[in-house]
Tab-separated table of C-alpha atoms in Angstrom:
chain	number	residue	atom	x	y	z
S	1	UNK	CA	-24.464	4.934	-19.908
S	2	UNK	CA	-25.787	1.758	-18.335
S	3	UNK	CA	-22.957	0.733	-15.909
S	4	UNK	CA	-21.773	2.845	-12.424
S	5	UNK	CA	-18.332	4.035	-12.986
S	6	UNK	CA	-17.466	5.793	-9.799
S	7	UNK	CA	-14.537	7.471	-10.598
S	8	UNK	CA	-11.808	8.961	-7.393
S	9	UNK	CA	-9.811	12.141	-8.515
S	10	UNK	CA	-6.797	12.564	-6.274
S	11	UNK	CA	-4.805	15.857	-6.838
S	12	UNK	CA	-1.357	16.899	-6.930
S	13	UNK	CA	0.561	18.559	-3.600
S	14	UNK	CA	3.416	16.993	-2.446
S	15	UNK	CA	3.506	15.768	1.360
S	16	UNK	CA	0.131	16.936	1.146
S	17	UNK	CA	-1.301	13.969	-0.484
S	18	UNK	CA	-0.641	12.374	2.962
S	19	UNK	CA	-4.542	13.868	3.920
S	20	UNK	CA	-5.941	11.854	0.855
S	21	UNK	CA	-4.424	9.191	2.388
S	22	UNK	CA	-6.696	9.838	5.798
S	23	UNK	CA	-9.787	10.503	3.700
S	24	UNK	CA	-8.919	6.841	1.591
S	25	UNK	CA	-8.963	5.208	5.026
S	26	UNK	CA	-12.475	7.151	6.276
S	27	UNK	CA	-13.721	5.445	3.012
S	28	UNK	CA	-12.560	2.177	2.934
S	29	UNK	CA	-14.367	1.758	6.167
S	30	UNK	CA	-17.651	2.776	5.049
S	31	UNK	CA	-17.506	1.166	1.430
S	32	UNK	CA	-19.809	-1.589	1.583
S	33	UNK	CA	-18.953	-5.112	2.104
S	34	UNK	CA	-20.841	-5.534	-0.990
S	35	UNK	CA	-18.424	-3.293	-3.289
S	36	UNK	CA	-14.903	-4.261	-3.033
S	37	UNK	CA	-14.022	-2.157	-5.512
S	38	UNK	CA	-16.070	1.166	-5.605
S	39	UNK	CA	-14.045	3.195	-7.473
S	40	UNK	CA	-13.429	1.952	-11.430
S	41	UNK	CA	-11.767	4.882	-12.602
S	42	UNK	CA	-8.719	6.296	-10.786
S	43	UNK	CA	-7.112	9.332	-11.531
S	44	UNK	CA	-4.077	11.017	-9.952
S	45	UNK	CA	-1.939	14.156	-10.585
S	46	UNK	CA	1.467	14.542	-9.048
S	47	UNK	CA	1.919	13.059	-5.604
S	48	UNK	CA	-1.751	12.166	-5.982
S	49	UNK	CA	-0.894	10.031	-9.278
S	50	UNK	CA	1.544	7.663	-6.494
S	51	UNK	CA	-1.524	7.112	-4.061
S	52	UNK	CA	-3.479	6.792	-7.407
S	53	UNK	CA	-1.585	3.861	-8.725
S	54	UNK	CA	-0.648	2.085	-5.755
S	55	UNK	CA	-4.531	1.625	-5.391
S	56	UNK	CA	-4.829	0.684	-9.106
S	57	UNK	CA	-1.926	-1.976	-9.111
S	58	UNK	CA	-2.888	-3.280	-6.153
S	59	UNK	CA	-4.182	-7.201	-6.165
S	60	UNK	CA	-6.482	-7.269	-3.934
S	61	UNK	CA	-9.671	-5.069	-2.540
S	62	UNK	CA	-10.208	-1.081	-1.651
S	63	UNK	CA	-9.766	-1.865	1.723
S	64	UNK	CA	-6.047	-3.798	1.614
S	65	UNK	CA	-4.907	-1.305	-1.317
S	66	UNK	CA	-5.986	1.396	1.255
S	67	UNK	CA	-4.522	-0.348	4.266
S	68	UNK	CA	-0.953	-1.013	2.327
S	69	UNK	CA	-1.019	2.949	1.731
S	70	UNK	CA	-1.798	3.997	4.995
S	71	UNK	CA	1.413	1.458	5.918
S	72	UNK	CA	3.347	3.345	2.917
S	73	UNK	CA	3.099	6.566	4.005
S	74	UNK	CA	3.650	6.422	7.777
S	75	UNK	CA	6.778	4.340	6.819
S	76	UNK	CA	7.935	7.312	4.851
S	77	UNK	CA	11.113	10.125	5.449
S	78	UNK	CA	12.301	13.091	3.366
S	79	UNK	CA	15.684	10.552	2.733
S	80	UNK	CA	12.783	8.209	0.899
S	81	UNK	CA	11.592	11.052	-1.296
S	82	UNK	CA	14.893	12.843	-2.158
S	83	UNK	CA	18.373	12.996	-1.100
S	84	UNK	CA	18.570	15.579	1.912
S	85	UNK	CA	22.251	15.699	2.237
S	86	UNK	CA	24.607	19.154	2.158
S	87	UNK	CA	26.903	17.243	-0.625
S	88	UNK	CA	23.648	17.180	-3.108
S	89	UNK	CA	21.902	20.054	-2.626
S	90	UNK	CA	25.216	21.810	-2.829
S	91	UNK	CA	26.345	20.091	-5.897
S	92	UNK	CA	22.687	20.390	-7.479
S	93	UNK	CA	22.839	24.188	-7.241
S	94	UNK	CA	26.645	24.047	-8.221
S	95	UNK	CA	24.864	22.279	-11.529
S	96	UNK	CA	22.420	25.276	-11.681
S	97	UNK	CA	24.975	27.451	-11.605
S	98	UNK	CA	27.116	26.193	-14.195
S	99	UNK	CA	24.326	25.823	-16.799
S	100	UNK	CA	24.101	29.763	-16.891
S	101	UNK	CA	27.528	29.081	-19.136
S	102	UNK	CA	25.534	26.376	-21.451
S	103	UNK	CA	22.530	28.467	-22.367
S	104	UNK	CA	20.534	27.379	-19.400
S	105	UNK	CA	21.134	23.798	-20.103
S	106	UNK	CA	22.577	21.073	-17.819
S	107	UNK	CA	25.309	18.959	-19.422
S	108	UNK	CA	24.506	15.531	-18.685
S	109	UNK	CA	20.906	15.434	-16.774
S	110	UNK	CA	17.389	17.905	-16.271
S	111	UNK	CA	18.617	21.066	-14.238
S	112	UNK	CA	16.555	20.870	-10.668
S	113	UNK	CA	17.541	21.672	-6.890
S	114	UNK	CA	16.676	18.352	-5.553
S	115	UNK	CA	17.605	15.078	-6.332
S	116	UNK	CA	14.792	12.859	-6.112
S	117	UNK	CA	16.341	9.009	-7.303
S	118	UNK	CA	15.184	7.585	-4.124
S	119	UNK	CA	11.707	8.554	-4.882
S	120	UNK	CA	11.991	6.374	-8.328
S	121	UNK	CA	13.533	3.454	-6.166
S	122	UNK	CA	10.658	3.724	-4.230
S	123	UNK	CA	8.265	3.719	-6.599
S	124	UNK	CA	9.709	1.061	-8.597
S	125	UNK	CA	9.519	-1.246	-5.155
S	126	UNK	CA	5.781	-0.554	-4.121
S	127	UNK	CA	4.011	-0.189	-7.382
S	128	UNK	CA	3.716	-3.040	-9.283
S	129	UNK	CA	2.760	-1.266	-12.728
S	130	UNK	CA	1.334	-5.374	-14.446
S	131	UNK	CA	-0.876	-5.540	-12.673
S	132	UNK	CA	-2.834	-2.498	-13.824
S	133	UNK	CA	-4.277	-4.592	-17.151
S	134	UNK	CA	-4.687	-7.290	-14.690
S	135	UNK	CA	-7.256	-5.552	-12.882
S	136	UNK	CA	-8.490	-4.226	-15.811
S	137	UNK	CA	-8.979	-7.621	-17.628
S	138	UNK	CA	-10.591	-8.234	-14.183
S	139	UNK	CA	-13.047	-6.334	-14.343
S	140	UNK	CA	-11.732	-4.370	-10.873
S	141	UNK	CA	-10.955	-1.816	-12.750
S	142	UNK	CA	-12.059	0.555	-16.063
S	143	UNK	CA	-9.224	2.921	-16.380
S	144	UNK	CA	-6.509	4.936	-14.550
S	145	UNK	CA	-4.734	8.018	-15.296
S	146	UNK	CA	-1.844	9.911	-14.639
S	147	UNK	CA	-1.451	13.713	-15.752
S	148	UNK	CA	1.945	15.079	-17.042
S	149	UNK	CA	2.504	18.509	-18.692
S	150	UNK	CA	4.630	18.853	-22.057
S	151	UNK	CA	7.618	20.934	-21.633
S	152	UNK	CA	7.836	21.350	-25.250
S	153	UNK	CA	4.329	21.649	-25.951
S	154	UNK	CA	3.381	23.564	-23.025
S	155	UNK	CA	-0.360	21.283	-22.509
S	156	UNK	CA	-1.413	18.847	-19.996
S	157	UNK	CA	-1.484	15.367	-21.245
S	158	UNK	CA	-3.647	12.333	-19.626
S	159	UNK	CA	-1.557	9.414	-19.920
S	160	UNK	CA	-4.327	6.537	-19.112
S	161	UNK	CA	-4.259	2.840	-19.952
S	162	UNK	CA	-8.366	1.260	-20.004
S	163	UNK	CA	-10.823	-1.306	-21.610
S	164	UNK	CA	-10.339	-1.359	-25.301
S	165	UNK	CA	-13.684	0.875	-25.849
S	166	UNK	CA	-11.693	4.053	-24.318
S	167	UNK	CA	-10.807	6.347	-26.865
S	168	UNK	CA	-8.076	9.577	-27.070
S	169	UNK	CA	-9.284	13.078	-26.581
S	170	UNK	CA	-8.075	16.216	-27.391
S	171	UNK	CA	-9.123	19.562	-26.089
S	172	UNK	CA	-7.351	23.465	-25.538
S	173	UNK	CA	-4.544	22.855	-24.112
S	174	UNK	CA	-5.103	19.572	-22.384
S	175	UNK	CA	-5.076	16.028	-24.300
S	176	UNK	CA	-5.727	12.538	-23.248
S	177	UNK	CA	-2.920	9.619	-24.512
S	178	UNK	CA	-3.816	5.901	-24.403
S	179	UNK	CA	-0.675	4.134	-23.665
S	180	UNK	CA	0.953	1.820	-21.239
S	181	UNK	CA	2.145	3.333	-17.434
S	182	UNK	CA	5.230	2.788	-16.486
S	183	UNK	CA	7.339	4.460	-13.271
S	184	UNK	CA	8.385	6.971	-15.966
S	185	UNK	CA	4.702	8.445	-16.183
S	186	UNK	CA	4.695	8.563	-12.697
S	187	UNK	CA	8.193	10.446	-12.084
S	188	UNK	CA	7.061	12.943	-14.756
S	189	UNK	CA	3.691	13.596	-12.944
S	190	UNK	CA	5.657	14.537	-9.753
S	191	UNK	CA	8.140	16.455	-11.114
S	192	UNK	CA	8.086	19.510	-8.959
S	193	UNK	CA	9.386	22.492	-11.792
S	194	UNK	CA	12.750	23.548	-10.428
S	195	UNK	CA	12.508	21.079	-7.576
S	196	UNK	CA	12.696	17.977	-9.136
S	197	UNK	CA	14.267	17.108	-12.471
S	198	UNK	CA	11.872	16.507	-15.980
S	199	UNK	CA	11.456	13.147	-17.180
S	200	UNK	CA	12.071	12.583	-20.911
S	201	UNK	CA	9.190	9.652	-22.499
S	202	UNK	CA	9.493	9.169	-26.046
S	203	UNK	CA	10.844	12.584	-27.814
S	204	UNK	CA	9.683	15.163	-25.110
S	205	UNK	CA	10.185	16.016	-21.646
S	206	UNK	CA	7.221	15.772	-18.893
S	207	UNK	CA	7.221	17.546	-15.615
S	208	UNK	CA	4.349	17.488	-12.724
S	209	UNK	CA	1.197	17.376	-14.106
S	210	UNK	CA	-0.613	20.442	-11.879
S	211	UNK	CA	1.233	22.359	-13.928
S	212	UNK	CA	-1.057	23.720	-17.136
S	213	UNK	CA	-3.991	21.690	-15.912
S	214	UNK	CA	-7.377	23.692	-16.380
S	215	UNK	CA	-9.814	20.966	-15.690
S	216	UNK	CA	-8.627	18.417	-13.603
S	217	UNK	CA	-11.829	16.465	-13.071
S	218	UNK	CA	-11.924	16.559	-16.989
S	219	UNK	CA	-9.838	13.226	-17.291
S	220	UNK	CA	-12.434	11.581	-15.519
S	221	UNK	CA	-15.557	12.416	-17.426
S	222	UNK	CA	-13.568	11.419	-20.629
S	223	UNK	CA	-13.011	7.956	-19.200
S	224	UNK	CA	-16.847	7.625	-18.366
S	225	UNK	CA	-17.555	8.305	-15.017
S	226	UNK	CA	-20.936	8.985	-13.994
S	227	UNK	CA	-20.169	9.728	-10.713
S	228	UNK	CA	-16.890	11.613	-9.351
S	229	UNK	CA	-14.997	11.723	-5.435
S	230	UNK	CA	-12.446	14.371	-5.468
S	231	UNK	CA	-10.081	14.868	-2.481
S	232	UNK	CA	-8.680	18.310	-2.495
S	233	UNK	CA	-5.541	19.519	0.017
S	234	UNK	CA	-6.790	22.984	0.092
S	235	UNK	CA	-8.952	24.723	3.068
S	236	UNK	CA	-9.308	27.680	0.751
S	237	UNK	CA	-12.847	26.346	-1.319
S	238	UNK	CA	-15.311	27.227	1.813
S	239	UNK	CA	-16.166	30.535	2.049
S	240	UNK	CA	-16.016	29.718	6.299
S	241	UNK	CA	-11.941	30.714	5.906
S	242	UNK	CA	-11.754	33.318	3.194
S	243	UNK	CA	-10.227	36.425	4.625
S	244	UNK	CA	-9.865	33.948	8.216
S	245	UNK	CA	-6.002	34.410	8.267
S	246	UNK	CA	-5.431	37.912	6.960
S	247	UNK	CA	-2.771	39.575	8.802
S	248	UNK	CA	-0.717	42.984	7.657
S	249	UNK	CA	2.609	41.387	5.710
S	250	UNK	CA	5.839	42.366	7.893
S	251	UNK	CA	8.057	42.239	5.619
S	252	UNK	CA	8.083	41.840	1.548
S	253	UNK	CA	7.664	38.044	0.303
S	254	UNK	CA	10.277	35.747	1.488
S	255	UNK	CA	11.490	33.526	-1.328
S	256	UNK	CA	9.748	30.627	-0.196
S	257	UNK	CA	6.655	32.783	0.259
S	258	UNK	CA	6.754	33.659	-3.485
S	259	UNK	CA	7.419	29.852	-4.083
S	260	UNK	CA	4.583	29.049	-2.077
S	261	UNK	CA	1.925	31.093	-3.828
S	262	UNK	CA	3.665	29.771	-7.303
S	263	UNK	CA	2.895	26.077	-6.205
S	264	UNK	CA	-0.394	26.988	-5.024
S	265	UNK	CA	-1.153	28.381	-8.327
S	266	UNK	CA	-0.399	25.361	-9.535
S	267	UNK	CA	-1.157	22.181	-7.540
S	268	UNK	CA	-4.584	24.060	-5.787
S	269	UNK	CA	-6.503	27.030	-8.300
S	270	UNK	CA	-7.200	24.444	-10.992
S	271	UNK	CA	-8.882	22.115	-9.354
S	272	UNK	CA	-11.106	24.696	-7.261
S	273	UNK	CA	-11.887	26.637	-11.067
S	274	UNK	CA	-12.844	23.608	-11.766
S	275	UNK	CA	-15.278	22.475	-8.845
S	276	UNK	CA	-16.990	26.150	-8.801
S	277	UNK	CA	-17.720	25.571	-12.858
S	278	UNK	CA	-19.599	22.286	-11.873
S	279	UNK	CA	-21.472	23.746	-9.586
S	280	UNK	CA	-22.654	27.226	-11.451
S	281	UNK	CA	-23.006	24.565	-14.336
S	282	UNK	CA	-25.551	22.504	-12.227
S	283	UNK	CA	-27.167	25.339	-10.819
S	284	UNK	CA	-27.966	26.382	-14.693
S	285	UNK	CA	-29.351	23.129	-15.349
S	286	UNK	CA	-31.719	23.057	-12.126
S	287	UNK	CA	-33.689	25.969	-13.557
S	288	UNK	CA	-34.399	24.566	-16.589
S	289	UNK	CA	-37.368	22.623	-17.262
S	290	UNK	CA	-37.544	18.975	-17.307
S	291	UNK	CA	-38.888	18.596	-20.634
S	292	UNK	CA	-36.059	20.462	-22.438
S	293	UNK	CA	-33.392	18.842	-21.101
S	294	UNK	CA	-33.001	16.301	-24.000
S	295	UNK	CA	-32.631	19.046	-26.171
S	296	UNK	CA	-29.171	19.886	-24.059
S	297	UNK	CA	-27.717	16.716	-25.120
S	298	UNK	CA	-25.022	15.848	-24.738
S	299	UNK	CA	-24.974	17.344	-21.159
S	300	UNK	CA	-26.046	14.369	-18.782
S	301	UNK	CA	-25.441	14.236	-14.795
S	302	UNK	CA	-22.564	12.751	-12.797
S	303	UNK	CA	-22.563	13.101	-9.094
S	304	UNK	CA	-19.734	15.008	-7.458
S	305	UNK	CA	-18.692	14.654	-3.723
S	306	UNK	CA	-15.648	16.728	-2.180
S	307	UNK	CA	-13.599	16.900	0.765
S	308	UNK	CA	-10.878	19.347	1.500
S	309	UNK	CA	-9.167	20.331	4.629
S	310	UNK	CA	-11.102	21.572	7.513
S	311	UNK	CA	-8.087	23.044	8.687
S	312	UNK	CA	-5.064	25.194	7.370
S	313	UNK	CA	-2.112	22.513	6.323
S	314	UNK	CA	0.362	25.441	5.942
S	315	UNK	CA	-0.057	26.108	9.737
S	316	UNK	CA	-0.002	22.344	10.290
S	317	UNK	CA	3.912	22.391	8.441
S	318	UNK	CA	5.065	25.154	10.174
S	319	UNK	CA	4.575	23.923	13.469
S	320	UNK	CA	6.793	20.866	12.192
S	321	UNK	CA	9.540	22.155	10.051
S	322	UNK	CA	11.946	21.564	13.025
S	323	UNK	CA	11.484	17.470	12.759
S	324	UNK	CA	13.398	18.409	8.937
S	325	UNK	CA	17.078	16.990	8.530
S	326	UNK	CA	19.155	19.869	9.562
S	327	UNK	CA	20.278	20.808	5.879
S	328	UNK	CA	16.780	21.127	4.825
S	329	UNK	CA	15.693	23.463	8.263
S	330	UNK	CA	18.645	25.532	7.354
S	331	UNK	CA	17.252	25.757	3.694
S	332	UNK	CA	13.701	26.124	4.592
S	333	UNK	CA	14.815	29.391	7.155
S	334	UNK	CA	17.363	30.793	5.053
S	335	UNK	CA	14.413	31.421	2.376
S	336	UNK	CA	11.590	32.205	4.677
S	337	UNK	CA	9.791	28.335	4.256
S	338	UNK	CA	9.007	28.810	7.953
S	339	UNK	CA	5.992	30.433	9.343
S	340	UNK	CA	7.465	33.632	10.505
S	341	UNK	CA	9.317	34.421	6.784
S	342	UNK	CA	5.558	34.190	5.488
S	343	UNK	CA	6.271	30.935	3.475
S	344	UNK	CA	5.190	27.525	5.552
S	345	UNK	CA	2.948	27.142	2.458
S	346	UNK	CA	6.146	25.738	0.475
S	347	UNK	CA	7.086	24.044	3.716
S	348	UNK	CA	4.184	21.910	3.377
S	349	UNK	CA	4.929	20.590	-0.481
S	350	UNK	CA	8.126	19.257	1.251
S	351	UNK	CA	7.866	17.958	4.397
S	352	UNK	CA	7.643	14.309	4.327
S	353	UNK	CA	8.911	13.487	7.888
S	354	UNK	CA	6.117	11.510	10.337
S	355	UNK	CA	5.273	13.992	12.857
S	356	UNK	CA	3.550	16.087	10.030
S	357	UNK	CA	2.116	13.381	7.526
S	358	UNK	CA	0.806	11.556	10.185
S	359	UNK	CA	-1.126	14.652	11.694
S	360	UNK	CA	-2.339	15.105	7.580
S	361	UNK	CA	-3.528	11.622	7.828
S	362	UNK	CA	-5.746	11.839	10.787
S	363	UNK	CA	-7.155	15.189	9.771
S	364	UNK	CA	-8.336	13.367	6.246
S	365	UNK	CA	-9.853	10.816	8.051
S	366	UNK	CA	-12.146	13.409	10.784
S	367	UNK	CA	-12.955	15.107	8.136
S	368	UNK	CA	-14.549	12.388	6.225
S	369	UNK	CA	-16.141	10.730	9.058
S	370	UNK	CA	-17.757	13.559	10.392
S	371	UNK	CA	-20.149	13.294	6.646
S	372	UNK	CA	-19.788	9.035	7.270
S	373	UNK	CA	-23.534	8.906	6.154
S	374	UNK	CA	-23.224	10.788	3.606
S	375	UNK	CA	-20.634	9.512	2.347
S	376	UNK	CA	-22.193	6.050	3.000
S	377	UNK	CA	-24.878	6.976	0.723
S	378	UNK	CA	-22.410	8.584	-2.136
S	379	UNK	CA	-20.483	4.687	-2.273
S	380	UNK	CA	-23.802	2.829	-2.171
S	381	UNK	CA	-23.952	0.948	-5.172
S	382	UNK	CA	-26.065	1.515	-8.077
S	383	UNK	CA	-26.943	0.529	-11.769
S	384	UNK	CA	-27.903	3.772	-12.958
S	385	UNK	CA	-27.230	6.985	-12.387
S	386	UNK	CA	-29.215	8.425	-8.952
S	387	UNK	CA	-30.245	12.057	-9.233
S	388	UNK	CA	-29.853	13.854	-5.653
S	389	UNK	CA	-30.914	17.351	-4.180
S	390	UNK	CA	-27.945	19.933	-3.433
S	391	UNK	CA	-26.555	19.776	-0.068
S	392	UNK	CA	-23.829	21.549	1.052
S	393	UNK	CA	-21.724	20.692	4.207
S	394	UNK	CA	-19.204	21.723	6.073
S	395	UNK	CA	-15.722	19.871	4.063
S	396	UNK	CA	-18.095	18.108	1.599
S	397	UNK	CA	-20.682	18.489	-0.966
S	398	UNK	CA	-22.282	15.917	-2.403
S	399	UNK	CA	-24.715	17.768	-5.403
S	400	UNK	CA	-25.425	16.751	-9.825
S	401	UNK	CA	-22.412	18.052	-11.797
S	402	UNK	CA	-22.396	17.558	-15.277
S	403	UNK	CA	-20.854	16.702	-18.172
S	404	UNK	CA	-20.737	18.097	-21.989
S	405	UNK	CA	-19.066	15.095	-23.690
S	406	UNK	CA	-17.332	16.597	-26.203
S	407	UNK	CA	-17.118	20.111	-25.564
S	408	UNK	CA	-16.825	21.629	-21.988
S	409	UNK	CA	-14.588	23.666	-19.944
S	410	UNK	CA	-14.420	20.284	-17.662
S	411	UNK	CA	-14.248	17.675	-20.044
């Protein structure tokens, strides 16, 4: 591969995605003036797949696309996302109700306990979904993606529009689909299962993309990058804070708590499998002699950077639950989404209000400053791929991963 395609992986987590959002803005200061757009593949799962495309439609450099995000998200409520009212979530679980009669099947729309239309206005307003070939044609940019998984066929499909040279893959469980993106793609990526209702493109339905993906950074690789930036929203990867919060349980799992740990499964374990194969992957391939590795073909290097949390963003939401409209507190402490009833981890898939994204924000951005020259050295441009020693930092590590081409667990 001649040409640098950095690629930036965003993943899925709700309000979460607000700390991508602070890491974005760490980066867009230290990209060089030289690079305006550093990043040629973008790809985004769930609320990660909005921050993805707003960067990807946008018309002009990293740094505005970053800036108008930044402006997107502080401007945003829980009434932006989905309708908070008693009148909805009452009739939406009246709806739930009544489809026990219809063999589990709502009468008229997808069954789900929130109503999230304003989230599709939204979308429809900030995301300007032309201009994506535009920047493409442009040369800006050489592909983005959006993951959605298959109700009926129970895999994760890529939906990506790229250059013409981009072809369709198709691995266990997990395909990639050339097509164009539309605010459909997106809705079905964020789909929250039971949360938010399925989105139906072409013959099948589509809900969040987390859900069924085994190798997120897969996409990616498959649209050529030779380098990858992932931004996680877990502070679970360094070993620094496993076992760090254990407490005895006192009381059985709240509701929420069990919904929490569900959504974890899904938005977090993934993409963490997926980071610790890369690295036992590259570790393999630093013990092997020089001369042989031809021979491994098609296996070649692509640099990896991370940053993830440096603190605990369930914590962080249930310290602001209380700035939630009033149905949604009564919800959120009726089934336990509060620290005390054990399940502030669903809290924070939820809670877009200010107080709390804004506190996600600047945490992305400390974190990613406090590894600015690393990360200086990670965007530097280059023609070819760079091989670089291991390090390991605290919230970042910057190391060779690597890439089987046509058949690996991450590709």
């Amino acid at each position: 591969m001649t040409h640098d395609s950095g690629a930036l992986i965003l993943s899925g987590g709700g309000a979460r995605a607000a700390y991508q959002v602070g890491v974005l803005k760490a980066l867009a200061e230290l990209a060089p003036d030289s690079e305006p757009h550093p990043f040629k593949i973008i790809c985004g799962t769930s609320a990660g797949a909005v921050n993805a495309l707003v960067l990807a439609t946008h018309p002009g450099t990293f740094k505005e696309a970053v800036a108008r995000l930044c402006d997107l998200w502080m401007g945003l409520s829980v009434d932006r996302i989905y309708r908070s009212h008693f009148t909805s979530l009452l009739g939406n679980m009246f709806t739930i109700t009544r489809s026990l009669f219809n063999q589990g099947v709502a009468r008229h729309k997808p069954l789900a306990l929130l109503d999230n239309r304003p989230l599709r206005e939204l979308v429809t307003e900030v995301v300007p979904f032309g201009n994506i070939q535009r920047n493409i044609d442009a040369g800006h940019l050489r592909a983005v993606s959006v993951n959605a998984m298959s109700y009926s066929e129970g895999e994760s499909v890529s939906f990506f529009q790229g250059c013409d040279e981009l072809q369709e893959w198709r691995r266990f469980r997990r395909c990639g689909e050339r097509t164009q993106l539309t605010v459909d793609h997106l809705m079905a990526s964020a789909a929250i299962p039971t949360l938010f209702p399925s989105v139906k493109i072409g013959d099948a339905y589509f809900g969040d993309g987390a859900v069924r993906q085994l190798a997120p950074i897969s996409p990616a690789l498959h649209l050529g990058a030779s380098r990858v930036f992932v931004v996680g929203v877990s502070d679970n990867r360094s070993p620094v804070h496993w076992g760090k919060h254990r407490k005895p349980p006192r009381h059985s799992p709240s509701i929420a708590q069990i919904g929490g740990q569900l959504f974890n499964a899904a938005f977090i374990d993934s993409l963490e499998g997926d980071l610790e194969h890369l690295d036992r992957v590259n570790l393999l391939l630093e013990s092997v002699d020089e001369k042989v590795l031809p021979d491994l073909a098609p296996l070649r290097a692509v640099e990896s950077a991370v940053i993830e949390p440096s603190q605990s963003l369930d914590r962080i939401a249930g310290r602001k639950v209380r700035y939630l409209p009033p149905t949604l507190r009564w919800l959120f402490r009726s089934t336990g989404a509060t620290t005390s009833g054990g399940g502030a981890s669903a809290a924070s898939y939820l809670l877009f209000e200010k107080p709390y994204l804004g506190e996600l924000l600047e945490l992305g951005y400390q974190d990613a400053m406090w590894e600015r020259e690393t990360l200086k050295e990670f965007l530097r441009p280059r023609t070819q791929l760079v091989e670089s020693q291991q390090k390991s930092l605290f919230g970042l590590r910057v190391k060779p991963a690597t890439e089987a081409s046509n058949d690996n667990s991450s590709s």
